[in-house]
Amino acid sequence: MTASKRIVLSSDHAAIDLRRAVAEHISAQGWEVVDIGPQTPESTHYPKHGRAAAERVASGDCRLGIILCGTGQGIMMAANKVAGIRCGVCSDTFSARMIRMHNNANMLSLGARVVGEGLALDIVDAFLSAEFEGGRHATRVDMIETPEG
């Protein structure tokens, strides 16, 4: 399978159950899931999981990534330190669509302590079904990617 249908998932210990639900949900939609998150509930550090998933996307090994922690914030911050990553935390479907359509986000972050499973799966669907619109948005994405902004 090519990277076009490969998606990396990772989380810290706080989001293992939701990550597994997301993996099952998107696998049923034909995505090849590369789950690199922890398998046991012992405390672990979200920055290493965010960075590891982001590196899979930045390298081209996976087209997209979904990362999770308690709030989604910390793991998102770690992922965004990797060059070429545009990751946003979403707790609603509108934002999930817009980060793909307007910001060409290649990663989604979710807070397992913020959204329930049903909403999380809807957010994932919104993110995965949206496409980048380009045009004036491409200029803005280029400004994000350029250090001079």
PDB file of C-alpha atoms in Angstrom:
ATOM      1  CA  MET A   1       0.000   0.000   0.000  1.00  0.00           C
ATOM      2  CA  THR A   2       1.267   3.483  -0.794  1.00  0.00           C
ATOM      3  CA  ALA A   3       1.639   6.308   1.699  1.00  0.00           C
ATOM      4  CA  SER A   4      -1.546   7.872   0.250  1.00  0.00           C
ATOM      5  CA  LYS A   5      -3.651   5.538   2.406  1.00  0.00           C
ATOM      6  CA  ARG A   6      -1.199   5.183   5.317  1.00  0.00           C
ATOM      7  CA  ILE A   7      -1.900   7.060   8.507  1.00  0.00           C
ATOM      8  CA  VAL A   8       0.175   7.069  11.666  1.00  0.00           C
ATOM      9  CA  LEU A   9      -1.464   7.092  15.094  1.00  0.00           C
ATOM     10  CA  SER A  10       0.159   7.680  18.427  1.00  0.00           C
ATOM     11  CA  SER A  11      -0.759   8.821  21.916  1.00  0.00           C
ATOM     12  CA  ASP A  12       0.412   8.938  25.464  1.00  0.00           C
ATOM     13  CA  HIS A  13      -0.978   6.703  28.205  1.00  0.00           C
ATOM     14  CA  ALA A  14      -4.062   8.909  28.712  1.00  0.00           C
ATOM     15  CA  ALA A  15      -5.441   8.194  25.253  1.00  0.00           C
ATOM     16  CA  ILE A  16      -4.737   4.536  24.525  1.00  0.00           C
ATOM     17  CA  ASP A  17      -8.407   3.481  24.473  1.00  0.00           C
ATOM     18  CA  LEU A  18      -9.505   6.343  22.210  1.00  0.00           C
ATOM     19  CA  ARG A  19      -6.516   5.788  19.911  1.00  0.00           C
ATOM     20  CA  ARG A  20      -7.512   2.143  19.506  1.00  0.00           C
ATOM     21  CA  ALA A  21     -11.114   3.131  18.715  1.00  0.00           C
ATOM     22  CA  VAL A  22      -9.886   5.622  16.107  1.00  0.00           C
ATOM     23  CA  ALA A  23      -7.564   2.996  14.604  1.00  0.00           C
ATOM     24  CA  GLU A  24     -10.389   0.472  14.274  1.00  0.00           C
ATOM     25  CA  HIS A  25     -12.720   3.110  12.811  1.00  0.00           C
ATOM     26  CA  ILE A  26     -10.361   4.316  10.094  1.00  0.00           C
ATOM     27  CA  SER A  27      -9.053   0.848   9.308  1.00  0.00           C
ATOM     28  CA  ALA A  28     -12.647  -0.100   8.477  1.00  0.00           C
ATOM     29  CA  GLN A  29     -12.606   2.794   5.980  1.00  0.00           C
ATOM     30  CA  GLY A  30      -9.642   1.345   4.115  1.00  0.00           C
ATOM     31  CA  TRP A  31      -6.785   3.213   5.767  1.00  0.00           C
ATOM     32  CA  GLU A  32      -3.587   1.351   6.582  1.00  0.00           C
ATOM     33  CA  VAL A  33      -3.027   2.273  10.208  1.00  0.00           C
ATOM     34  CA  VAL A  34       0.511   2.514  11.536  1.00  0.00           C
ATOM     35  CA  ASP A  35      -0.022   2.542  15.302  1.00  0.00           C
ATOM     36  CA  ILE A  36       3.182   3.490  17.101  1.00  0.00           C
ATOM     37  CA  GLY A  37       1.614   4.398  20.442  1.00  0.00           C
ATOM     38  CA  PRO A  38       2.082   2.681  23.787  1.00  0.00           C
ATOM     39  CA  GLN A  39       0.185  -0.519  24.451  1.00  0.00           C
ATOM     40  CA  THR A  40       0.170  -0.439  28.258  1.00  0.00           C
ATOM     41  CA  PRO A  41      -1.190   2.214  30.642  1.00  0.00           C
ATOM     42  CA  GLU A  42       2.078   3.077  32.393  1.00  0.00           C
ATOM     43  CA  SER A  43       2.791   6.796  32.388  1.00  0.00           C
ATOM     44  CA  THR A  44       4.674   7.934  29.302  1.00  0.00           C
ATOM     45  CA  HIS A  45       5.774  11.270  27.863  1.00  0.00           C
ATOM     46  CA  TYR A  46       3.580  12.763  25.126  1.00  0.00           C
ATOM     47  CA  PRO A  47       6.381  14.783  23.431  1.00  0.00           C
ATOM     48  CA  LYS A  48       8.196  11.657  22.233  1.00  0.00           C
ATOM     49  CA  HIS A  49       4.969  10.217  20.815  1.00  0.00           C
ATOM     50  CA  GLY A  50       4.007  13.433  19.027  1.00  0.00           C
ATOM     51  CA  ARG A  51       7.458  13.830  17.547  1.00  0.00           C
ATOM     52  CA  ALA A  52       7.684  10.174  16.425  1.00  0.00           C
ATOM     53  CA  ALA A  53       4.344  10.355  14.606  1.00  0.00           C
ATOM     54  CA  ALA A  54       5.228  13.710  13.035  1.00  0.00           C
ATOM     55  CA  GLU A  55       8.497  12.301  11.723  1.00  0.00           C
ATOM     56  CA  ARG A  56       6.554   9.517   9.946  1.00  0.00           C
ATOM     57  CA  VAL A  57       4.403  12.130   8.200  1.00  0.00           C
ATOM     58  CA  ALA A  58       7.263  14.527   7.440  1.00  0.00           C
ATOM     59  CA  SER A  59       9.321  11.694   5.896  1.00  0.00           C
ATOM     60  CA  GLY A  60       6.475  10.716   3.571  1.00  0.00           C
ATOM     61  CA  ASP A  61       6.124   7.268   5.152  1.00  0.00           C
ATOM     62  CA  CYS A  62       2.545   8.192   6.095  1.00  0.00           C
ATOM     63  CA  ARG A  63       0.281  10.691   4.384  1.00  0.00           C
ATOM     64  CA  LEU A  64      -1.438  11.878   7.567  1.00  0.00           C
ATOM     65  CA  GLY A  65      -1.248  11.468  11.306  1.00  0.00           C
ATOM     66  CA  ILE A  66      -3.603  11.464  14.271  1.00  0.00           C
ATOM     67  CA  ILE A  67      -2.175  11.973  17.730  1.00  0.00           C
ATOM     68  CA  LEU A  68      -3.863  12.014  21.111  1.00  0.00           C
ATOM     69  CA  CYS A  69      -3.146  12.919  24.702  1.00  0.00           C
ATOM     70  CA  GLY A  70      -5.273  14.132  27.601  1.00  0.00           C
ATOM     71  CA  THR A  71      -6.060  17.513  26.059  1.00  0.00           C
ATOM     72  CA  GLY A  72      -4.452  17.121  22.647  1.00  0.00           C
ATOM     73  CA  GLN A  73      -2.467  20.295  23.262  1.00  0.00           C
ATOM     74  CA  GLY A  74       0.909  19.039  24.444  1.00  0.00           C
ATOM     75  CA  ILE A  75       1.282  16.301  21.860  1.00  0.00           C
ATOM     76  CA  MET A  76       0.273  18.785  19.143  1.00  0.00           C
ATOM     77  CA  MET A  77       2.962  21.236  20.269  1.00  0.00           C
ATOM     78  CA  ALA A  78       5.589  18.495  20.056  1.00  0.00           C
ATOM     79  CA  ALA A  79       4.453  17.436  16.571  1.00  0.00           C
ATOM     80  CA  ASN A  80       4.530  20.992  15.258  1.00  0.00           C
ATOM     81  CA  LYS A  81       8.249  21.228  16.113  1.00  0.00           C
ATOM     82  CA  VAL A  82       8.948  18.858  13.196  1.00  0.00           C
ATOM     83  CA  ALA A  83       9.552  20.702   9.924  1.00  0.00           C
ATOM     84  CA  GLY A  84       6.691  20.336   7.460  1.00  0.00           C
ATOM     85  CA  ILE A  85       4.065  19.439  10.040  1.00  0.00           C
ATOM     86  CA  ARG A  86       0.857  21.394  10.382  1.00  0.00           C
ATOM     87  CA  CYS A  87      -1.118  19.890  13.240  1.00  0.00           C
ATOM     88  CA  GLY A  88      -4.166  21.304  14.971  1.00  0.00           C
ATOM     89  CA  VAL A  89      -6.148  20.290  18.020  1.00  0.00           C
ATOM     90  CA  CYS A  90      -9.842  19.905  17.250  1.00  0.00           C
ATOM     91  CA  SER A  91     -12.815  19.260  19.476  1.00  0.00           C
ATOM     92  CA  ASP A  92     -15.448  19.939  16.804  1.00  0.00           C
ATOM     93  CA  THR A  93     -16.030  18.821  13.232  1.00  0.00           C
ATOM     94  CA  PHE A  94     -16.029  22.316  11.709  1.00  0.00           C
ATOM     95  CA  SER A  95     -12.491  22.995  12.897  1.00  0.00           C
ATOM     96  CA  ALA A  96     -11.346  19.576  11.704  1.00  0.00           C
ATOM     97  CA  ARG A  97     -12.616  20.288   8.185  1.00  0.00           C
ATOM     98  CA  MET A  98     -11.165  23.795   8.147  1.00  0.00           C
ATOM     99  CA  ILE A  99      -7.650  22.810   9.224  1.00  0.00           C
ATOM    100  CA  ARG A 100      -7.526  20.546   6.174  1.00  0.00           C
ATOM    101  CA  MET A 101      -9.322  22.866   3.738  1.00  0.00           C
ATOM    102  CA  HIS A 102      -7.619  26.134   4.694  1.00  0.00           C
ATOM    103  CA  ASN A 103      -4.390  25.149   6.481  1.00  0.00           C
ATOM    104  CA  ASN A 104      -3.543  21.926   4.641  1.00  0.00           C
ATOM    105  CA  ALA A 105      -3.039  20.254   8.014  1.00  0.00           C
ATOM    106  CA  ASN A 106      -1.371  16.890   7.760  1.00  0.00           C
ATOM    107  CA  MET A 107      -1.979  15.919  11.373  1.00  0.00           C
ATOM    108  CA  LEU A 108      -4.924  16.034  13.748  1.00  0.00           C
ATOM    109  CA  SER A 109      -4.665  16.093  17.516  1.00  0.00           C
ATOM    110  CA  LEU A 110      -7.436  15.003  19.872  1.00  0.00           C
ATOM    111  CA  GLY A 111      -7.897  15.307  23.613  1.00  0.00           C
ATOM    112  CA  ALA A 112      -9.102  12.052  25.109  1.00  0.00           C
ATOM    113  CA  ARG A 113     -10.198  13.881  28.259  1.00  0.00           C
ATOM    114  CA  VAL A 114     -11.985  16.545  26.204  1.00  0.00           C
ATOM    115  CA  VAL A 115     -14.083  14.655  23.641  1.00  0.00           C
ATOM    116  CA  GLY A 116     -15.918  11.367  23.896  1.00  0.00           C
ATOM    117  CA  GLU A 117     -15.475   8.534  21.465  1.00  0.00           C
ATOM    118  CA  GLY A 118     -18.508   9.315  19.293  1.00  0.00           C
ATOM    119  CA  LEU A 119     -17.513  12.939  18.755  1.00  0.00           C
ATOM    120  CA  ALA A 120     -13.873  11.964  18.252  1.00  0.00           C
ATOM    121  CA  LEU A 121     -14.811   9.609  15.417  1.00  0.00           C
ATOM    122  CA  ASP A 122     -16.940  12.325  13.799  1.00  0.00           C
ATOM    123  CA  ILE A 123     -13.993  14.738  14.059  1.00  0.00           C
ATOM    124  CA  VAL A 124     -11.697  12.160  12.463  1.00  0.00           C
ATOM    125  CA  ASP A 125     -14.193  11.642   9.614  1.00  0.00           C
ATOM    126  CA  ALA A 126     -14.425  15.396   9.009  1.00  0.00           C
ATOM    127  CA  PHE A 127     -10.633  15.690   8.948  1.00  0.00           C
ATOM    128  CA  LEU A 128     -10.114  12.744   6.607  1.00  0.00           C
ATOM    129  CA  SER A 129     -12.881  13.682   4.170  1.00  0.00           C
ATOM    130  CA  ALA A 130     -11.777  17.289   3.663  1.00  0.00           C
ATOM    131  CA  GLU A 131      -9.328  18.348   0.970  1.00  0.00           C
ATOM    132  CA  PHE A 132      -7.054  21.380   0.780  1.00  0.00           C
ATOM    133  CA  GLU A 133      -8.626  24.168  -1.286  1.00  0.00           C
ATOM    134  CA  GLY A 134      -5.358  25.793  -2.389  1.00  0.00           C
ATOM    135  CA  GLY A 135      -5.654  29.274  -3.933  1.00  0.00           C
ATOM    136  CA  ARG A 136      -5.324  32.087  -1.406  1.00  0.00           C
ATOM    137  CA  HIS A 137      -4.929  29.459   1.305  1.00  0.00           C
ATOM    138  CA  ALA A 138      -1.774  28.113  -0.377  1.00  0.00           C
ATOM    139  CA  THR A 139      -0.159  31.535  -0.005  1.00  0.00           C
ATOM    140  CA  ARG A 140      -0.922  31.494   3.704  1.00  0.00           C
ATOM    141  CA  VAL A 141       0.327  27.931   4.186  1.00  0.00           C
ATOM    142  CA  ASP A 142       3.558  28.955   2.430  1.00  0.00           C
ATOM    143  CA  MET A 143       3.862  31.800   4.935  1.00  0.00           C
ATOM    144  CA  ILE A 144       3.533  29.291   7.801  1.00  0.00           C
ATOM    145  CA  GLU A 145       6.250  27.122   6.272  1.00  0.00           C
ATOM    146  CA  THR A 146       8.663  29.989   5.614  1.00  0.00           C
ATOM    147  CA  PRO A 147      10.681  31.126   8.629  1.00  0.00           C
ATOM    148  CA  GLU A 148      10.349  34.766   7.552  1.00  0.00           C
ATOM    149  CA  GLY A 149       6.551  34.328   7.470  1.00  0.00           C
TER     150      GLY A 149
END
